[in-house]
One Martini backbone bead per residue (centre of mass of N, CA, C, O) as a GRO file, in nm:
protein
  146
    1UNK     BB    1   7.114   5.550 -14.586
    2UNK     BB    2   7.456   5.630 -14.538
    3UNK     BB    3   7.643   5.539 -14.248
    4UNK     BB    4   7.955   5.543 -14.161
    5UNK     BB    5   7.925   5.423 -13.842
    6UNK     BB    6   7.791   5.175 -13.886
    7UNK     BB    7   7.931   5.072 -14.105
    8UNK     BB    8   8.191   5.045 -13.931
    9UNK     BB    9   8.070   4.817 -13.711
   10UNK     BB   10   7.994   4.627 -13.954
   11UNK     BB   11   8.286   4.597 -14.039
   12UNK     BB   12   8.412   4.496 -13.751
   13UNK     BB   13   8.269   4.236 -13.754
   14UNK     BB   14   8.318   4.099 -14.013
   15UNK     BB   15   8.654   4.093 -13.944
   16UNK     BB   16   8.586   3.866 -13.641
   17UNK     BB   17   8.454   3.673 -13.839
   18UNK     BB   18   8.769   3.573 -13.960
   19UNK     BB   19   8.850   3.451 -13.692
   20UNK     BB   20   8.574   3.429 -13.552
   21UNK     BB   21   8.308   3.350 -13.360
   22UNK     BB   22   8.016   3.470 -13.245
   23UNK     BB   23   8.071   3.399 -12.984
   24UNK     BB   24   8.380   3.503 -12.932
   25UNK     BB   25   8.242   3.795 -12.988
   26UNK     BB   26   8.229   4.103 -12.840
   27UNK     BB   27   8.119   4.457 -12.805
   28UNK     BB   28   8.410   4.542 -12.707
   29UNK     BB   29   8.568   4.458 -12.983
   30UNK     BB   30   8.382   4.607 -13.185
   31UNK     BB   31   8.443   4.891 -13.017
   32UNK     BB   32   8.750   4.876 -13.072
   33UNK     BB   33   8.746   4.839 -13.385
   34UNK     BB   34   8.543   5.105 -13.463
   35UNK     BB   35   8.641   5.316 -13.252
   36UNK     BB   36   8.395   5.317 -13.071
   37UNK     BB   37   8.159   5.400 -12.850
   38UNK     BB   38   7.904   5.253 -12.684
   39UNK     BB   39   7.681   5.433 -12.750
   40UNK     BB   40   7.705   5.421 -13.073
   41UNK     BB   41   7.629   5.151 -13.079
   42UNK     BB   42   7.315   5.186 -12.913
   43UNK     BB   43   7.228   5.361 -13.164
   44UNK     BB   44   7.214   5.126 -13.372
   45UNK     BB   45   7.247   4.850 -13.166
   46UNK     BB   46   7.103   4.629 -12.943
   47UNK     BB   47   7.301   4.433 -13.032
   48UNK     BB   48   7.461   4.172 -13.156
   49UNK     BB   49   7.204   4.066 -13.327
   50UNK     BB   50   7.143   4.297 -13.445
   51UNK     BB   51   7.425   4.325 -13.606
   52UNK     BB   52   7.359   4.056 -13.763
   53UNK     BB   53   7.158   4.140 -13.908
   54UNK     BB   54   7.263   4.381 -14.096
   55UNK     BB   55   7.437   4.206 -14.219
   56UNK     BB   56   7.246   4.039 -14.373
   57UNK     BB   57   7.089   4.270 -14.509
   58UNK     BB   58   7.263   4.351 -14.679
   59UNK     BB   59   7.341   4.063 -14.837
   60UNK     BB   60   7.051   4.062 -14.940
   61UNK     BB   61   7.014   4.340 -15.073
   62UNK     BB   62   7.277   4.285 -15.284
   63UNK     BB   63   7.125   4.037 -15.397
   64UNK     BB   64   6.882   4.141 -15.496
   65UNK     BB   65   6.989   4.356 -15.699
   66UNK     BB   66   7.163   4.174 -15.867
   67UNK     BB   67   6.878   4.020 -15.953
   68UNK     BB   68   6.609   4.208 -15.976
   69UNK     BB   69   6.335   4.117 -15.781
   70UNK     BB   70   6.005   4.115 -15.830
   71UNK     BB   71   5.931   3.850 -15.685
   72UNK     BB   72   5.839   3.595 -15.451
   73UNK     BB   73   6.011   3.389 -15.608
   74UNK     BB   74   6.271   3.524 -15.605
   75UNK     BB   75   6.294   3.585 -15.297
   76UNK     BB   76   6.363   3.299 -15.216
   77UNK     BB   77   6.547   3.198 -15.450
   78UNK     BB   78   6.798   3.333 -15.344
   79UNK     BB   79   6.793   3.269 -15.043
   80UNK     BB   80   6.827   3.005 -15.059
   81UNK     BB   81   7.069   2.978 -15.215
   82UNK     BB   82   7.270   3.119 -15.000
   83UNK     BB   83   7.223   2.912 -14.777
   84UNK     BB   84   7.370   2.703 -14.980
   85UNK     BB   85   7.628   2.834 -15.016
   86UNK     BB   86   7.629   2.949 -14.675
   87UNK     BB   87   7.576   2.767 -14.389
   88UNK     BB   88   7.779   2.946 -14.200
   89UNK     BB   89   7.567   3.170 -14.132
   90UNK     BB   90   7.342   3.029 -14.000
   91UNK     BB   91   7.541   2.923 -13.766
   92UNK     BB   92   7.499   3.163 -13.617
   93UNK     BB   93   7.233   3.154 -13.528
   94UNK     BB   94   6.981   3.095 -13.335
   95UNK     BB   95   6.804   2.804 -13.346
   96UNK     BB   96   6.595   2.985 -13.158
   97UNK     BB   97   6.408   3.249 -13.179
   98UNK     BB   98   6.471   3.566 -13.301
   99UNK     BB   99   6.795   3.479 -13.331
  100UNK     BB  100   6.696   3.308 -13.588
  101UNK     BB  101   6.705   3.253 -13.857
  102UNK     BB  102   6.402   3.223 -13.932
  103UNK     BB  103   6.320   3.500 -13.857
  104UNK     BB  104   6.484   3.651 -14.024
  105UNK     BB  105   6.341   3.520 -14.263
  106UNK     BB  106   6.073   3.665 -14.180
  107UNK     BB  107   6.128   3.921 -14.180
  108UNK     BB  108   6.278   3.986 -14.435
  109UNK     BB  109   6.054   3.895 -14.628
  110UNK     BB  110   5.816   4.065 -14.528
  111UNK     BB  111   5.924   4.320 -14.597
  112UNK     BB  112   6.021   4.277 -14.915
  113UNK     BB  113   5.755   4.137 -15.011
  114UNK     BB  114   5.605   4.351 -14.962
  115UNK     BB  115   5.747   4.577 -15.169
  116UNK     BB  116   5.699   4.405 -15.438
  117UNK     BB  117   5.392   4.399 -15.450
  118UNK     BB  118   5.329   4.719 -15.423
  119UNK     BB  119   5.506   4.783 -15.666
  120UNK     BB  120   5.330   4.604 -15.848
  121UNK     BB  121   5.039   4.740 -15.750
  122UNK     BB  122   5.037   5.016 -15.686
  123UNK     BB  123   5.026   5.003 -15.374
  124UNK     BB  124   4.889   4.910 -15.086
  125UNK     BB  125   4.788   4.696 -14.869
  126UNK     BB  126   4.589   4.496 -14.713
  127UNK     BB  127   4.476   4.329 -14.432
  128UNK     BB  128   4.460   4.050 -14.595
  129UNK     BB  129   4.723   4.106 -14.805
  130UNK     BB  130   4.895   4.103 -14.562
  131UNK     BB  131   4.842   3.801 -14.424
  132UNK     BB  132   4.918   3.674 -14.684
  133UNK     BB  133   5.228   3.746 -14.653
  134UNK     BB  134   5.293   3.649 -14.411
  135UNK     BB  135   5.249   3.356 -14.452
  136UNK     BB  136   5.439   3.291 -14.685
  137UNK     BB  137   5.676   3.407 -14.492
  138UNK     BB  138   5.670   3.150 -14.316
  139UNK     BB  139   5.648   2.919 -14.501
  140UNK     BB  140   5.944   3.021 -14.616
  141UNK     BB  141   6.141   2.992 -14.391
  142UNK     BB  142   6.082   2.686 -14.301
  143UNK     BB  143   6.248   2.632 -14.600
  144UNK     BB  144   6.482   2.700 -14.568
  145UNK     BB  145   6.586   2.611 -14.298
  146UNK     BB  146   6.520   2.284 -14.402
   0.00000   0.00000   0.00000
C-alpha cells in the first residue's frame, strides 16, 4: 500500500542523491528535505542504510513488473541487468556486511523468490523447499555482486 510520507522521505533521499554521495548525505538533511521530524523518518526506516534498501526495492519491484517475471531465471536475469546498467548504484551501498550490495541482492532475490515459485506452485514452499531458495539466492547475489 503506498503511503504518501515514506514516500515522501524516499523521494528526498533520491533528489540528495543527483547533488551528492550517499556518504555525504545525513539523516538530518533528508528530514528536512522531506518536511518530516526525526520521529517520522525513525518510524519507517531504521537508519539511512534502511531507506537506501527501500530505495532499491521500488526501483526492482518496477523493474520486475515491467517485466513480467515469473520465474527464478528472469529474476536473477533482470536484477543482472540493472547492476550492469547501473553501476554507480551499488556503489552507494557497503562493501562488507548487512548494508552490502551482495546482502541486499541476497534479502530481495529471497523474498521475490519465494513469491514467484509459490505463486507458481500454488502453495507454501516447505522447509527444505524453503531453504533451496535460500541457497539459490546466496549463490545468485554472489554472481551478480561479481
Amino acid at each position: 500500500m503506498e503511503n504518501p510520507i515514506r514516500n515522501a522521505v524516499i523521494e528526498a533521499f533520491v533528489n540528495l542523491l543527483k547533488k551528492k554521495s550517499y556518504e555525504e548525505i545525513s539523516v538530518a538533511e533528508i528530514i528536512r528535505k522531506a518536511h518530516v521530524n526525526k520521529t517520522t523518518f525513525y518510524r519507517y526506516f531504521r537508519d539511512k542504510a534502511d531507506l537506501m534498501d527501500a530505495y532499491f526495492q521500488m526501483i526492482y519491484d518496477q523493474a520486475l513488473t515491467d517485466a513480467k517475471v515469473d520465474s527464478l531465471e528472469d529474476l536473477f536475469a533482470i536484477l543482472l541487468q540493472s547492476a550492469r546498467d547501473n553501476p554507480e548504484q551499488c556503489a552507494m551501498f557497503q562493501t562488507s556486511g548487512y548494508n552490502s550490495f551482495r546482502s541486499f541482492i541476497y534479502r530481495y532475490t529471497y523474498k521475490m523468490g519465494k513469491e514467484i515459485v509459490e505463486a507458481g506452485w500454488g502453495r507454501p514452499l516447505d522447509e527444505i523447499e524453503d531453504l533451496h531458495i535460500a541457497y539459490f539466492c546466496a549463490g545468485g547475489s554472489q554472481i551478480i555482486e561479481e
